[in-house]
């Protein structure tokens, strides 16, 4: 499994018409990063700037994520970053169940290819889609199923900067865990 396998998934995502979100997208946003990678970060869905560029987390929330990654001592280029769904929902609304169900096999394929030691699920949508659990207050900072760590979504931290310290502290745990 390697970059060629990831590129093949990217092509499928760019051509995908499995849910109605394909109708209004400018670009699908498969995700970005090396394969294999020790850490994978999973958000909710592309936003406006991601839809325009085809790259994950390049808008305001992405810049906040970059800062948090740096503060945590991680290197963004060494992590694989993606979202539960790959096309932008209108007005950045929450993804619908049907959209998540239609798209989730791409994320699973990426997890299989990237084969991360630890997967950071950022926000309730990612925790619900991957683990079937939600409730950030109860889940965040815990290691679940030996492989998953749940934390805030960067957009939530953008709205409430008081969450930044906890967000960075969760990302720091990824550094510790990757050495296990
Ligand atoms: S969101 Fe996922 S399932 Fe829906 S069109 Fe985009 S790639 Fe396909």
Coordinates of C-alpha atoms and ligand atoms in Angstrom, one line a residue:
X1 CA 0.0 0.0 0.0
X2 CA 1.5 3.4 -1.0
X3 CA 1.0 6.7 -2.7
X4 CA -0.2 5.0 -5.9
X5 CA -3.0 3.4 -3.9
X6 CA -3.9 6.7 -2.4
X7 CA -3.8 8.3 -5.8
X8 CA -6.2 5.7 -7.1
X9 CA -8.7 6.5 -4.3
X10 CA -8.2 10.3 -5.0
X11 CA -9.3 9.6 -8.6
X12 CA -12.4 7.7 -7.5
X13 CA -13.3 10.6 -5.1
X14 CA -12.9 13.2 -7.8
X15 CA -15.2 11.3 -10.1
X16 CA -17.6 10.3 -7.4
X17 CA -21.4 10.9 -7.8
X18 CA -22.6 8.7 -5.0
X19 CA -24.4 11.4 -3.1
X20 CA -26.0 14.8 -4.0
X21 CA -23.0 16.8 -2.8
X22 CA -21.3 16.1 -6.1
X23 CA -23.7 18.5 -7.8
X24 CA -22.4 21.7 -6.3
X25 CA -18.8 21.0 -5.6
X26 CA -16.0 22.8 -7.3
X27 CA -13.4 20.3 -6.1
X28 CA -13.7 17.2 -4.1
X29 CA -11.2 17.1 -1.2
X30 CA -9.8 13.6 -0.8
X31 CA -7.1 14.5 1.8
X32 CA -3.4 15.0 1.9
X33 CA -0.3 13.4 3.4
X34 CA 2.1 10.5 3.1
X35 CA 1.3 6.8 3.1
X36 CA 2.2 5.2 5.3
X37 CA 1.8 7.9 8.1
X38 CA 2.0 7.4 11.8
X39 CA -0.8 9.9 12.5
X40 CA -4.1 10.5 10.7
X41 CA -6.3 13.5 11.4
X42 CA -9.9 13.3 10.4
X43 CA -12.3 16.3 10.3
X44 CA -15.9 16.7 9.3
X45 CA -16.1 18.0 5.7
X46 CA -14.5 20.5 3.3
X47 CA -15.4 24.2 3.7
X48 CA -15.4 27.0 1.1
X49 CA -11.6 27.4 0.7
X50 CA -11.1 23.6 0.7
X51 CA -13.8 23.3 -2.0
X52 CA -12.0 25.9 -4.1
X53 CA -8.5 24.4 -3.8
X54 CA -9.1 20.7 -3.4
X55 CA -6.9 20.7 -0.3
X56 CA -7.9 19.9 3.3
X57 CA -7.9 22.4 6.1
X58 CA -6.6 25.4 4.2
X59 CA -9.2 28.0 5.5
X60 CA -9.3 29.8 8.8
X61 CA -9.9 26.5 10.7
X62 CA -7.0 25.0 8.8
X63 CA -4.7 27.8 9.8
X64 CA -5.7 27.3 13.4
X65 CA -5.0 23.6 13.0
X66 CA -1.6 24.4 11.6
X67 CA -0.8 26.5 14.7
X68 CA -2.0 23.8 17.1
X69 CA 0.0 21.1 15.2
X70 CA 3.1 23.2 15.5
X71 CA 2.5 24.0 19.2
X72 CA 2.0 20.3 19.8
X73 CA 5.4 19.5 18.3
X74 CA 3.9 17.6 15.3
X75 CA 4.8 18.1 11.6
X76 CA 1.8 18.6 9.3
X77 CA 3.6 17.2 6.3
X78 CA 4.2 13.9 8.2
X79 CA 0.5 13.4 9.0
X80 CA -2.3 12.4 6.7
X81 CA -5.2 14.9 7.0
X82 CA -8.7 14.2 5.6
X83 CA -12.4 14.5 6.5
X84 CA -15.3 12.1 6.9
X85 CA -16.9 13.4 3.7
X86 CA -15.0 14.7 0.7
X87 CA -17.3 17.3 -0.8
X88 CA -18.5 20.5 0.7
X89 CA -22.1 20.6 2.1
X90 CA -24.0 23.8 1.2
X91 CA -23.4 26.6 3.6
X92 CA -21.1 24.3 5.6
X93 CA -24.1 22.6 7.1
X94 CA -23.5 19.3 9.0
X95 CA -23.2 16.3 6.7
X96 CA -26.4 14.2 6.5
X97 CA -26.5 10.5 7.4
X98 CA -26.9 9.5 3.8
X99 CA -23.9 11.5 2.7
X100 CA -21.7 10.0 5.4
X101 CA -22.9 6.5 4.6
X102 CA -22.2 7.1 0.9
X103 CA -18.7 8.4 1.5
X104 CA -17.4 6.4 4.5
X105 CA -15.8 3.7 2.4
X106 CA -13.3 6.2 1.0
X107 CA -12.2 7.1 4.5
X108 CA -11.9 3.4 5.4
X109 CA -9.9 2.8 2.3
X110 CA -7.6 5.7 3.2
X111 CA -7.2 4.3 6.7
X112 CA -6.2 0.9 5.3
X113 CA -3.7 2.4 2.9
X114 CA -2.2 5.0 5.3
X115 CA -2.2 2.4 8.1
X116 CA -1.7 5.0 10.9
X117 CA -0.8 4.0 14.5
X118 CA -3.2 6.6 15.8
X119 CA -6.2 8.3 14.3
X120 CA -7.3 11.6 15.7
X121 CA -11.1 12.2 15.3
X122 CA -11.7 15.9 15.3
X123 CA -15.3 16.7 16.3
X124 CA -18.6 14.8 16.8
X125 CA -19.1 14.0 13.2
X126 CA -15.8 12.1 12.9
X127 CA -16.3 10.4 16.2
X128 CA -19.8 9.3 15.2
X129 CA -18.9 8.2 11.7
X130 CA -15.9 6.2 12.7
X131 CA -16.7 4.9 16.2
X132 CA -20.5 5.3 16.4
X133 CA -20.0 7.6 19.4
X134 CA -20.4 11.2 20.1
X135 CA -20.2 13.6 23.0
X136 CA -17.0 15.5 22.9
X137 CA -17.1 16.4 26.6
X138 CA -17.0 12.7 27.5
X139 CA -14.8 11.4 24.7
X140 CA -12.1 13.9 24.2
X141 CA -8.6 13.0 25.3
X142 CA -9.4 9.3 25.7
X143 CA -7.8 6.6 23.7
X144 CA -10.5 4.4 22.3
X145 CA -10.0 0.9 20.8
X146 CA -6.2 1.4 21.1
X147 CA -6.1 3.5 18.1
X148 CA -8.4 6.5 18.2
X149 CA -8.2 9.8 20.0
X150 CA -11.1 12.2 20.0
X151 CA -10.7 15.9 20.2
X152 CA -12.4 19.2 19.2
X153 CA -12.9 20.2 15.6
X154 CA -10.7 23.1 14.7
X155 CA -13.8 25.1 13.7
X156 CA -15.1 24.7 17.2
X157 CA -11.8 26.0 18.6
X158 CA -12.0 28.9 16.2
X159 CA -15.4 29.8 17.6
X160 CA -14.2 29.4 21.2
X161 CA -10.5 30.1 21.8
X162 CA -10.8 28.8 25.3
X163 CA -10.7 25.3 23.8
X164 CA -7.3 25.9 22.3
X165 CA -5.3 24.8 25.3
X166 CA -7.1 21.5 25.5
X167 CA -6.9 21.0 21.7
X168 CA -3.1 21.4 21.7
X169 CA -2.8 19.1 24.7
X170 CA -4.8 16.4 22.9
X171 CA -2.6 16.8 19.8
X172 CA 0.5 16.5 22.1
X173 CA -0.8 13.1 23.2
X174 CA -0.5 11.9 19.6
X175 CA 3.2 12.5 19.8
X176 CA 3.4 10.4 23.0
X177 CA 1.3 7.7 21.6
X178 CA 3.1 7.4 18.4
X179 CA 6.2 6.3 20.3
X180 CA 4.5 3.3 21.9
Ligands
LIG1 S1 -19.3 13.5 -0.5 FE1 -18.3 11.5 -0.8 S2 -20.0 10.2 -1.5 FE2 -20.7 12.3 -1.8 S3 -20.2 12.8 -3.9 FE3 -18.5 13.5 -2.6 S4 -17.0 11.8 -2.6 FE4 -19.0 11.0 -3.4

